[in-house]
Coordinates of C-alpha atoms (C1' of nucleotides) in Angstrom, one line a residue:
Chain A
X18 CA 44.8 -21.9 -6.7
X19 CA 41.1 -22.2 -6.6
X20 CA 39.1 -19.6 -4.6
X21 CA 35.6 -20.6 -3.5
X22 CA 33.4 -17.5 -4.2
X23 CA 29.7 -17.7 -4.5
X24 CA 28.0 -15.0 -6.6
X25 CA 24.4 -14.2 -6.2
X26 CA 23.2 -12.7 -9.5
X27 CA 19.9 -11.7 -8.1
X28 CA 21.2 -9.9 -5.1
X29 CA 21.1 -6.1 -5.1
X30 CA 24.7 -6.2 -3.7
X31 CA 27.2 -5.1 -6.4
X32 CA 29.3 -7.8 -7.9
X33 CA 32.6 -6.3 -6.8
X34 CA 31.3 -6.1 -3.2
X35 CA 30.2 -9.7 -3.0
X36 CA 33.6 -10.8 -4.2
X37 CA 35.5 -8.4 -2.0
X38 CA 33.8 -9.3 1.2
X39 CA 34.1 -13.1 0.6
X40 CA 37.7 -12.9 -0.4
X41 CA 38.5 -10.7 2.6
X42 CA 36.7 -13.1 4.9
X43 CA 38.8 -16.0 3.5
X44 CA 42.0 -14.1 4.0
X45 CA 41.4 -12.7 7.5
X46 CA 40.0 -16.0 8.8
X47 CA 43.2 -17.7 7.6
X48 CA 41.6 -20.0 5.1
X49 CA 43.9 -18.6 2.5
X50 CA 47.4 -18.5 3.9
X51 CA 49.8 -15.6 3.9
X52 CA 52.0 -15.5 0.9
X53 CA 49.6 -17.4 -1.4
X54 CA 49.7 -16.4 -5.0
X55 CA 46.2 -15.5 -6.1
X56 CA 44.9 -16.3 -9.6
X57 CA 45.6 -13.7 -12.3
X58 CA 43.0 -11.1 -12.9
X59 CA 42.0 -12.7 -16.2
X60 CA 41.9 -16.2 -14.8
X61 CA 39.8 -15.2 -11.8
X62 CA 37.4 -13.1 -14.0
X63 CA 36.9 -16.0 -16.4
X64 CA 36.3 -18.4 -13.5
X65 CA 33.7 -16.0 -12.0
X66 CA 32.2 -15.1 -15.4
X67 CA 32.6 -11.5 -14.7
X68 CA 34.6 -8.6 -16.2
X69 CA 38.3 -8.2 -15.5
X70 CA 37.5 -4.7 -14.4
X71 CA 35.5 -6.0 -11.5
X72 CA 38.3 -8.3 -10.4
X73 CA 40.9 -5.6 -10.8
X74 CA 38.8 -3.4 -8.5
X75 CA 38.6 -6.1 -5.9
X76 CA 42.4 -6.7 -5.9
X77 CA 43.1 -3.0 -5.8
X78 CA 40.7 -2.3 -2.9
X79 CA 42.1 -5.1 -0.9
X80 CA 45.6 -3.9 -1.7
X81 CA 44.7 -0.5 -0.4
X82 CA 43.5 -2.1 2.8
X83 CA 46.8 -3.9 3.1
X84 CA 45.5 -7.4 2.7
X85 CA 47.1 -8.0 -0.7
X86 CA 50.4 -7.1 -2.3
X87 CA 51.0 -6.9 -6.1
X88 CA 54.4 -7.5 -7.7
X89 CA 54.6 -6.2 -11.3
X90 CA 55.0 -9.1 -13.7
X91 CA 54.6 -11.7 -11.0
X92 CA 51.1 -11.5 -9.6
X93 CA 49.1 -10.7 -6.5
X94 CA 49.9 -12.3 -3.1
X95 CA 48.2 -12.5 0.2
X96 CA 49.9 -10.1 2.6
X97 CA 50.7 -10.9 6.3
X98 CA 47.7 -10.3 8.6
X99 CA 48.6 -9.5 12.2
X100 CA 46.6 -11.5 14.7
X101 CA 45.4 -8.1 16.1
X102 CA 44.0 -7.1 12.7
X103 CA 42.3 -10.5 12.4
X104 CA 40.7 -10.2 15.7
X105 CA 39.5 -6.7 15.2
X106 CA 38.0 -7.6 11.8
X107 CA 36.3 -10.6 13.2
X108 CA 34.8 -8.8 16.0
X109 CA 33.8 -5.7 14.0
X110 CA 32.0 -7.7 11.4
X111 CA 30.1 -10.0 13.7
X112 CA 29.3 -7.2 16.2
X113 CA 27.8 -5.1 13.5
X114 CA 25.6 -7.9 12.1
X115 CA 24.3 -8.9 15.5
X116 CA 23.5 -5.3 16.5
X117 CA 21.7 -4.8 13.2
X118 CA 19.6 -7.9 13.8
X119 CA 18.8 -7.0 17.4
X120 CA 17.9 -3.4 16.6
X121 CA 15.6 -4.6 13.8
X122 CA 13.9 -6.9 16.2
X123 CA 13.5 -4.2 18.9
X124 CA 11.9 -1.8 16.4
X125 CA 9.3 -4.5 15.6
X126 CA 8.5 -5.0 19.3
X127 CA 10.1 -8.3 19.7
X128 CA 10.5 -9.0 23.4
X129 CA 13.7 -10.3 24.9
X130 CA 12.7 -13.9 25.4
X131 CA 11.1 -14.3 21.9
X132 CA 14.3 -13.0 20.3
X133 CA 16.6 -15.3 22.3
X134 CA 14.5 -18.3 21.5
X135 CA 14.7 -17.5 17.8
X136 CA 18.4 -16.9 17.9
X137 CA 19.0 -20.2 19.7
X138 CA 16.9 -22.0 17.2
X139 CA 18.9 -20.7 14.2
X140 CA 22.2 -21.4 16.1
X141 CA 21.2 -25.0 16.6
X142 CA 20.3 -25.4 13.0
X143 CA 23.5 -23.8 11.7
X144 CA 26.0 -25.3 14.0
X145 CA 24.5 -28.8 13.8
X146 CA 25.1 -28.9 10.1
X147 CA 28.8 -28.4 10.5
Chain B
X5 CA 0.2 13.4 12.7
X6 CA 3.9 13.3 13.5
X7 CA 5.9 10.4 12.1
X8 CA 9.3 9.7 13.8
X9 CA 11.8 9.0 11.1
X10 CA 15.6 9.1 11.6
X11 CA 17.6 10.0 8.6
X12 CA 21.3 9.2 8.4
X13 CA 22.8 11.5 5.9
X14 CA 26.2 9.7 5.8
X15 CA 24.7 6.3 5.1
X16 CA 25.2 4.8 1.7
X17 CA 21.5 3.7 1.9
X18 CA 19.4 5.9 -0.3
X19 CA 17.2 8.4 1.4
X20 CA 14.0 7.1 0.0
X21 CA 14.9 3.6 1.2
X22 CA 15.7 4.7 4.7
X23 CA 12.3 6.4 5.0
X24 CA 10.5 3.5 3.4
X25 CA 11.8 0.9 5.6
X26 CA 11.2 2.9 8.8
X27 CA 7.7 3.8 7.8
X28 CA 7.0 0.2 6.8
X29 CA 8.2 -0.9 10.1
X30 CA 6.0 1.6 12.0
X31 CA 3.0 0.5 10.0
X32 CA 3.5 -3.3 10.2
X33 CA 4.4 -3.2 13.9
X34 CA 1.1 -1.4 14.5
X35 CA 2.6 1.8 15.8
X36 CA 0.7 3.7 13.2
X37 CA -2.9 2.6 13.2
X38 CA -4.9 1.4 10.2
X39 CA -6.8 4.2 8.6
X40 CA -4.5 6.9 9.8
X41 CA -4.2 9.9 7.5
X42 CA -0.5 10.4 6.9
X43 CA 1.1 13.9 6.4
X44 CA 0.8 15.3 2.9
X45 CA 3.8 14.8 0.8
X46 CA 4.7 18.5 1.0
X47 CA 4.4 18.6 4.7
X48 CA 6.4 15.4 5.2
X49 CA 9.1 16.5 2.8
X50 CA 9.5 19.8 4.6
X51 CA 9.7 18.0 7.9
X52 CA 12.3 15.6 6.6
X53 CA 14.1 18.3 4.7
X54 CA 14.0 16.4 1.5
X55 CA 12.3 16.8 -1.9
X56 CA 8.6 16.1 -2.3
X57 CA 9.5 13.7 -5.0
X58 CA 11.4 11.5 -2.5
X59 CA 8.4 11.3 -0.2
X60 CA 6.0 10.7 -3.1
X61 CA 8.2 7.8 -4.1
X62 CA 8.0 6.3 -0.6
X63 CA 4.2 6.6 -0.5
X64 CA 3.9 5.1 -4.0
X65 CA 6.2 2.2 -3.3
X66 CA 4.4 1.4 -0.1
X67 CA 1.1 1.7 -1.9
X68 CA 2.3 -0.8 -4.5
X69 CA 3.0 -3.1 -1.6
X70 CA -0.5 -2.6 -0.4
X71 CA 0.4 -0.9 2.9
X72 CA -1.0 2.5 1.9
X73 CA -3.9 3.8 0.0
X74 CA -3.9 7.3 -1.6
X75 CA -6.9 9.2 -2.8
X76 CA -6.1 12.1 -5.1
X77 CA -7.2 15.4 -3.6
X78 CA -7.7 13.8 -0.2
X79 CA -4.5 12.3 1.1
X80 CA -2.7 9.1 1.9
X81 CA -4.0 6.6 4.4
X82 CA -2.6 3.5 6.1
X83 CA -4.3 0.5 4.7
X84 CA -5.4 -2.5 6.7
X85 CA -2.6 -5.0 7.5
X86 CA -3.7 -8.5 8.3
X87 CA -2.2 -9.9 11.4
X88 CA -0.8 -12.7 9.2
X89 CA 1.0 -10.3 7.0
X90 CA 2.3 -8.5 10.1
X91 CA 3.6 -11.7 11.6
X92 CA 5.2 -12.9 8.3
X93 CA 6.9 -9.6 7.9
X94 CA 8.2 -9.5 11.5
X95 CA 9.6 -13.0 11.3
X96 CA 11.1 -12.6 7.8
X97 CA 13.0 -9.4 8.7
X98 CA 14.4 -10.6 12.0
X99 CA 15.1 -14.1 10.7
X100 CA 17.1 -12.8 7.8
X101 CA 19.1 -10.4 9.9
X102 CA 19.9 -13.1 12.5
X103 CA 20.9 -15.6 9.9
X104 CA 23.2 -13.1 8.2
X105 CA 24.9 -12.4 11.5
X106 CA 25.3 -16.1 12.4
X107 CA 26.5 -17.0 8.9
X108 CA 29.1 -14.2 9.0
X109 CA 30.3 -15.4 12.3
X110 CA 30.6 -19.0 11.1
X111 CA 32.6 -18.1 8.0
X112 CA 35.0 -16.4 10.4
X113 CA 35.4 -19.5 12.5
X114 CA 33.5 -18.2 15.5
X115 CA 32.7 -21.1 17.8
X116 CA 29.2 -21.6 19.2
X117 CA 29.9 -20.5 22.7
X118 CA 31.9 -17.4 21.7
X119 CA 29.0 -16.3 19.5
X120 CA 26.3 -16.9 22.1
X121 CA 28.3 -14.9 24.7
X122 CA 28.6 -12.0 22.3
X123 CA 24.9 -12.1 21.4
X124 CA 23.9 -12.1 25.1
X125 CA 26.2 -9.2 25.8
X126 CA 24.6 -7.1 23.1
X127 CA 21.1 -8.1 24.2
X128 CA 21.7 -7.1 27.7
X129 CA 23.0 -3.7 26.6
X130 CA 20.1 -3.1 24.2
X131 CA 17.2 -4.3 26.3
X132 CA 18.5 -2.7 29.5
X133 CA 18.0 0.7 28.0
X134 CA 14.3 0.1 27.5
Chain C
X29 CA 17.1 -3.5 -30.3
X30 CA 14.2 -1.4 -31.6
X31 CA 11.0 -1.4 -29.6
X32 CA 7.8 -0.4 -31.3
X33 CA 5.9 1.9 -29.0
X34 CA 3.1 4.3 -30.1
X35 CA 2.6 7.4 -28.0
X36 CA -0.6 9.3 -28.1
X37 CA 0.2 12.8 -26.9
X38 CA -3.5 13.8 -26.7
X39 CA -4.5 11.0 -24.5
X40 CA -5.3 11.6 -20.9
X41 CA -3.4 8.5 -20.1
X42 CA 0.0 9.3 -18.6
X43 CA 3.0 8.9 -20.8
X44 CA 4.7 6.4 -18.5
X45 CA 1.5 4.3 -18.4
X46 CA 1.2 4.2 -22.2
X47 CA 4.8 3.0 -22.5
X48 CA 4.4 0.5 -19.6
X49 CA 1.3 -1.2 -20.9
X50 CA 2.6 -1.5 -24.4
X51 CA 6.0 -2.8 -23.3
X52 CA 4.3 -5.2 -20.9
X53 CA 2.1 -6.5 -23.7
X54 CA 5.1 -7.0 -26.0
X55 CA 6.9 -9.0 -23.3
X56 CA 4.0 -11.1 -22.1
X57 CA 2.9 -11.9 -25.6
X58 CA 6.4 -13.2 -26.3
X59 CA 7.2 -10.6 -29.0
X60 CA 10.3 -9.7 -27.1
X61 CA 12.1 -12.7 -26.1
X62 CA 13.3 -13.6 -22.6
X63 CA 16.9 -12.4 -21.9
X64 CA 16.8 -9.7 -24.5
X65 CA 18.8 -6.6 -23.6
X66 CA 16.5 -3.6 -23.8
X67 CA 17.7 -0.2 -24.9
X68 CA 19.4 1.9 -22.3
X69 CA 17.2 4.4 -20.6
X70 CA 18.9 7.3 -22.4
X71 CA 18.6 5.7 -25.8
X72 CA 15.0 4.7 -25.3
X73 CA 14.1 8.2 -24.0
X74 CA 15.7 9.9 -26.9
X75 CA 13.8 7.6 -29.3
X76 CA 10.5 8.3 -27.6
X77 CA 11.3 12.0 -27.2
X78 CA 10.6 11.9 -23.5
X79 CA 12.6 12.3 -20.3
X80 CA 15.0 9.6 -19.1
X81 CA 13.1 9.7 -15.9
X82 CA 9.9 8.5 -17.5
X83 CA 11.7 5.6 -19.1
X84 CA 13.4 4.8 -15.9
X85 CA 10.1 4.7 -14.1
X86 CA 8.7 2.3 -16.7
X87 CA 11.7 -0.1 -16.3
X88 CA 11.5 0.1 -12.6
X89 CA 7.7 -0.6 -12.4
X90 CA 8.1 -3.6 -14.7
X91 CA 11.0 -4.8 -12.6
X92 CA 8.8 -4.6 -9.5
X93 CA 6.3 -6.7 -11.4
X94 CA 9.1 -9.2 -12.1
X95 CA 9.1 -8.7 -15.9
X96 CA 12.5 -7.1 -16.1
X97 CA 15.8 -7.4 -14.4
X98 CA 18.3 -4.6 -14.3
X99 CA 22.0 -4.8 -13.5
X100 CA 23.6 -1.6 -12.7
X101 CA 26.4 -0.7 -15.1
X102 CA 25.2 -3.4 -17.5
X103 CA 21.6 -2.7 -18.6
X104 CA 18.0 -3.9 -18.4
X105 CA 17.0 -7.4 -19.5
X106 CA 13.7 -9.1 -20.1
X107 CA 13.1 -11.7 -17.3
X108 CA 11.6 -15.1 -17.8
X109 CA 7.9 -15.1 -18.0
X110 CA 6.3 -18.4 -17.1
X111 CA 3.7 -19.6 -19.6
X112 CA 1.2 -19.6 -16.7
X113 CA 1.8 -16.0 -16.0
X114 CA 1.5 -15.2 -19.7
X115 CA -1.8 -17.0 -20.0
X116 CA -3.2 -15.4 -16.8
X117 CA -2.2 -12.0 -18.0
X118 CA -3.7 -12.5 -21.4
X119 CA -7.0 -13.8 -20.1
X120 CA -7.3 -11.2 -17.3
X121 CA -6.7 -8.3 -19.6
X122 CA -9.1 -9.4 -22.4
X123 CA -11.7 -10.7 -20.0
X124 CA -11.8 -7.4 -18.1
X125 CA -12.1 -5.4 -21.3
X126 CA -14.9 -7.6 -22.7
X127 CA -16.8 -7.5 -19.5
X128 CA -16.6 -3.8 -19.3
X129 CA -18.0 -3.5 -22.8
X130 CA -20.8 -5.9 -22.3
X131 CA -21.8 -4.4 -18.9
X132 CA -21.8 -0.9 -20.5
X133 CA -24.1 -2.2 -23.3
X134 CA -26.4 -3.9 -20.8
X135 CA -26.8 -0.7 -18.7
X136 CA -27.8 1.0 -21.9
X137 CA -30.5 -1.6 -22.6
X138 CA -28.8 -3.2 -25.5
X139 CA -30.4 -6.5 -26.3
X140 CA -28.4 -9.6 -26.9
X141 CA -28.7 -9.8 -30.6
X142 CA -28.0 -6.1 -31.2
X143 CA -24.8 -6.4 -29.2
X144 CA -23.6 -9.6 -30.9
X145 CA -24.2 -8.0 -34.3
X146 CA -22.1 -5.0 -33.4
X147 CA -19.3 -7.1 -32.0
X148 CA -19.2 -9.2 -35.1
X149 CA -19.1 -6.2 -37.3
X150 CA -16.0 -4.8 -35.5
X151 CA -14.4 -8.2 -35.5
X152 CA -14.7 -8.5 -39.2
X153 CA -13.2 -5.0 -39.6
X154 CA -10.3 -5.6 -37.3
X155 CA -9.3 -9.1 -38.3
X156 CA -9.7 -8.5 -42.0
X157 CA -6.8 -6.0 -41.8
X158 CA -4.4 -8.6 -40.6
Chain D
X6 CA -36.1 10.7 -5.9
X7 CA -33.6 8.0 -5.2
X8 CA -30.7 7.6 -7.7
X9 CA -29.0 4.2 -7.8
X10 CA -25.2 5.0 -8.0
X11 CA -22.5 2.6 -7.1
X12 CA -19.2 4.0 -5.9
X13 CA -16.1 2.0 -6.0
X14 CA -13.7 3.5 -3.5
X15 CA -10.8 1.4 -4.6
X16 CA -11.1 2.3 -8.3
X17 CA -8.5 4.6 -9.8
X18 CA -11.4 6.3 -11.5
X19 CA -12.1 9.7 -10.0
X20 CA -15.2 10.0 -7.9
X21 CA -16.8 12.7 -10.0
X22 CA -16.3 10.6 -13.1
X23 CA -17.9 7.5 -11.7
X24 CA -20.9 9.4 -10.6
X25 CA -21.1 11.3 -13.9
X26 CA -21.0 8.3 -16.2
X27 CA -23.5 6.4 -14.2
X28 CA -25.9 9.3 -14.0
X29 CA -25.5 10.0 -17.7
X30 CA -26.2 6.4 -18.5
X31 CA -29.4 6.5 -16.4
X32 CA -30.6 9.6 -18.2
X33 CA -29.7 8.7 -21.7
X34 CA -31.1 5.2 -21.4
X35 CA -34.4 6.7 -20.2
X36 CA -34.3 5.1 -16.8
X37 CA -34.7 8.6 -15.3
X38 CA -37.4 10.4 -17.2
X39 CA -37.2 13.8 -18.7
X40 CA -38.4 16.6 -16.4
X41 CA -37.5 14.6 -13.2
X42 CA -36.3 16.8 -10.3
X43 CA -33.0 15.5 -9.1
X44 CA -32.0 15.5 -5.4
X45 CA -30.4 18.7 -4.2
X46 CA -26.7 18.9 -4.2
X47 CA -26.4 18.5 -0.4
X48 CA -28.9 15.7 -0.3
X49 CA -27.2 13.8 -3.1
X50 CA -23.8 14.4 -1.5
X51 CA -24.9 13.1 1.8
X52 CA -26.4 10.0 0.2
X53 CA -23.2 9.3 -1.6
X54 CA -21.0 10.2 1.4
X55 CA -19.0 12.5 -0.7
X56 CA -18.3 16.3 -0.9
X57 CA -20.9 18.7 -2.2
X58 CA -18.2 20.0 -4.5
X59 CA -18.0 16.7 -6.2
X60 CA -21.8 16.6 -6.9
X61 CA -21.8 20.2 -7.9
X62 CA -19.2 19.4 -10.5
X63 CA -21.3 16.4 -11.8
X64 CA -24.4 18.6 -12.2
X65 CA -22.5 21.3 -13.9
X66 CA -20.7 19.0 -16.3
X67 CA -24.0 17.4 -17.3
X68 CA -25.6 20.7 -17.6
X69 CA -22.9 21.8 -20.0
X70 CA -23.6 18.7 -22.1
X71 CA -27.3 19.7 -22.2
X72 CA -28.5 16.7 -20.2
X73 CA -29.6 18.7 -17.1
X74 CA -31.2 22.1 -16.5
X75 CA -30.9 24.1 -13.3
X76 CA -33.5 26.6 -12.2
X77 CA -32.3 29.0 -9.5
X78 CA -34.0 28.5 -6.2
X79 CA -35.9 25.4 -7.5
X80 CA -33.4 22.7 -8.3
X81 CA -31.9 20.6 -11.1
X82 CA -34.1 18.8 -13.7
X83 CA -33.4 16.2 -16.4
X84 CA -33.6 17.9 -19.8
X85 CA -35.2 16.5 -22.9
X86 CA -33.0 14.0 -24.7
X87 CA -33.7 13.6 -28.4
X88 CA -33.9 10.1 -29.6
X89 CA -31.0 10.9 -32.0
X90 CA -28.8 12.0 -29.1
X91 CA -29.7 8.9 -27.2
X92 CA -28.8 6.6 -30.1
X93 CA -25.6 8.4 -30.8
X94 CA -24.5 8.1 -27.1
X95 CA -25.5 4.5 -26.9
X96 CA -23.6 3.6 -30.0
X97 CA -20.5 5.7 -29.2
X98 CA -20.1 4.3 -25.7
X99 CA -20.5 0.6 -26.6
X100 CA -18.5 0.9 -29.8
X101 CA -15.6 2.4 -28.0
X102 CA -15.6 -0.3 -25.3
X103 CA -15.9 -3.1 -27.8
X104 CA -13.1 -1.8 -29.9
X105 CA -10.9 -1.4 -26.9
X106 CA -11.4 -5.0 -25.9
X107 CA -10.8 -6.3 -29.4
X108 CA -7.7 -4.3 -29.9
X109 CA -6.3 -5.4 -26.6
X110 CA -7.0 -9.0 -27.6
X111 CA -5.3 -8.6 -31.0
X112 CA -2.2 -7.1 -29.5
X113 CA -1.9 -10.2 -27.3
X114 CA -2.2 -12.5 -30.3
X115 CA -5.7 -13.8 -29.6
X116 CA -7.0 -15.4 -32.7
X117 CA -10.5 -14.7 -34.0
X118 CA -12.1 -17.9 -32.9
X119 CA -10.7 -17.8 -29.4
X120 CA -11.9 -14.3 -28.9
X121 CA -15.4 -15.0 -30.2
X122 CA -15.7 -18.0 -28.0
X123 CA -14.7 -15.9 -24.9
X124 CA -17.1 -13.2 -25.9
X125 CA -20.0 -15.6 -26.3
X126 CA -19.2 -17.1 -23.0
X127 CA -19.4 -13.8 -21.1
X128 CA -22.6 -12.9 -23.0
X129 CA -24.3 -16.0 -21.9
X130 CA -23.3 -15.4 -18.3
X131 CA -24.3 -11.8 -18.3
X132 CA -27.6 -12.1 -20.2
X133 CA -28.7 -15.2 -18.4
X134 CA -28.6 -13.4 -15.1
X135 CA -31.1 -10.8 -16.2
Chain E
dG4 C1' -5.7 22.3 0.0
dT5 C1' -4.5 17.4 -1.8
dG6 C1' -1.9 13.9 -5.0
dG7 C1' -0.2 12.9 -10.2
dT8 C1' 2.8 13.6 -13.9
dC9 C1' 6.7 15.3 -16.4
dT10 C1' 10.8 18.0 -17.2
dA11 C1' 15.9 19.2 -17.2
dG12 C1' 19.9 18.5 -15.1
dA13 C1' 23.1 17.0 -11.8
dC14 C1' 26.1 13.6 -9.4
dC15 C1' 27.2 9.0 -8.1
dA16 C1' 28.2 3.9 -8.4
dC17 C1' 29.0 0.1 -11.4
dC18 C1' 31.0 -2.7 -15.3
Chain F
dG20 C1' 29.3 3.2 -21.4
dT21 C1' 25.4 1.6 -18.1
dG22 C1' 21.7 2.3 -14.2
dG23 C1' 20.5 4.8 -9.3
dT24 C1' 19.4 8.7 -6.8
dC25 C1' 18.0 13.3 -5.8
dT26 C1' 16.9 18.1 -6.8
dA27 C1' 14.0 22.2 -8.1
dG28 C1' 10.2 23.6 -10.3
dA29 C1' 6.3 23.4 -13.2
dC30 C1' 1.5 22.2 -14.5
dC31 C1' -2.6 19.4 -14.1
dA32 C1' -6.5 16.9 -11.8
dC33 C1' -9.2 16.1 -7.8
dG34 C1' -12.2 17.3 -3.5

DNA sequence: GTGGTCTAGACCACC
DNA sequence: GTGGTCTAGACCACG
């Protein structure tokens, strides 16, 4: 199983966090199905060119959140995500990001129209590409 | 001169960074005028209930960015910000935040209409208050 | 990795500045290669008999200038210096020092020949040693 | 008596030091004659747009060096400078500046010819202008 | 009064 | 182990 994770070495965001949020997003959005066997820690680490400690932390954090399940001697699996959890996660993440953007704009004296125009412009660009 | 800075003690964001970004925003948005003498580091620190070292670091970082000028024995002043710099900063900050929000939504399979509806809902809520 | 830094305790020049300019010079002149892992701040501080804070400041300032890159938990590395940056730095530093010397001489009514003679005399003395 | 002093507000060099070194240079090079009555502290300070404290410090430092003499109720005069003192000062200042420039160049791997060429180039430019 | 530097020491996050 | 942040407190230089 190949997991598409993009690591940005120059980002200030810690490695484990970059991996965690991307993997979480893949699981909650259903792009990795429930029950899927994830790569072993060593395999994943070697693929990402990072330490096994980092991957171990990712798996453990997501297991604590209930998104993964580890079976001794077998490996780590994607747990069942209820549709309610999925919806809550989706909404929380996007809401937070949008609010942050709008609040930043307000503090810089953007007016309503200017901001909507900019938003629409990016939307067009991003959703056209798909 | 009283500077309105909000500190969130529970945030993972370092103290000095919270102060820095807010002060930068105040300067670049023109809410603190060029040439203004800022509070002394001791005064500011006591107002923010933090160490003088933290304030000093803020002033020094912003001086390195060219937003402040300090004269030993005299105090710290707001430097001239060209309108071009101001516009670039405004656009860069807001653009980055909006793109992050939209990209997060896309990776969670938000469709265009759903996202626009959510955006408009927050906008109404935020700009109504003003 | 051993870094040759000379500290002059009696100089009015701040410690961190002495270290910074020497380290910068070593990097830009290519005597420390790109990608090199520098000593940890604790190790370096103990070698220089100064506080870890002073070393940290040096690393951070040079990171802000783009000469170093630090990864938390891993260490501090020498970043890539473009040959253009290197040449600009070399020229700027030497040019500035030479101009300062010549201007000082002029303001003291040195005539051209006298100054050239003095310059050559020092050159001989300095480059003979090599 | 009008004293030509150039103040660079943006320089890191302290105010008092800029004034001191320029005034010293004017005296030692003979451009202000022995016995000249200098402006009063207040007059000088107002001309330089700086604090009287700063000028007071300049006068006092130079008096301690024996270059000025103050008579209570009369003012501050330029003292006699022996030709030996003048020569020593001239040589010390220029020597120090030249050595600093050459040492900086050496540490950046300038070779002898390259440095001499650069020196001559600046000499031509500076002495042509006179 | 102002800012500039340096110290020792603590605690946290990351790998 | 690594770097990142913050503290309290000291002393110096400047105006």
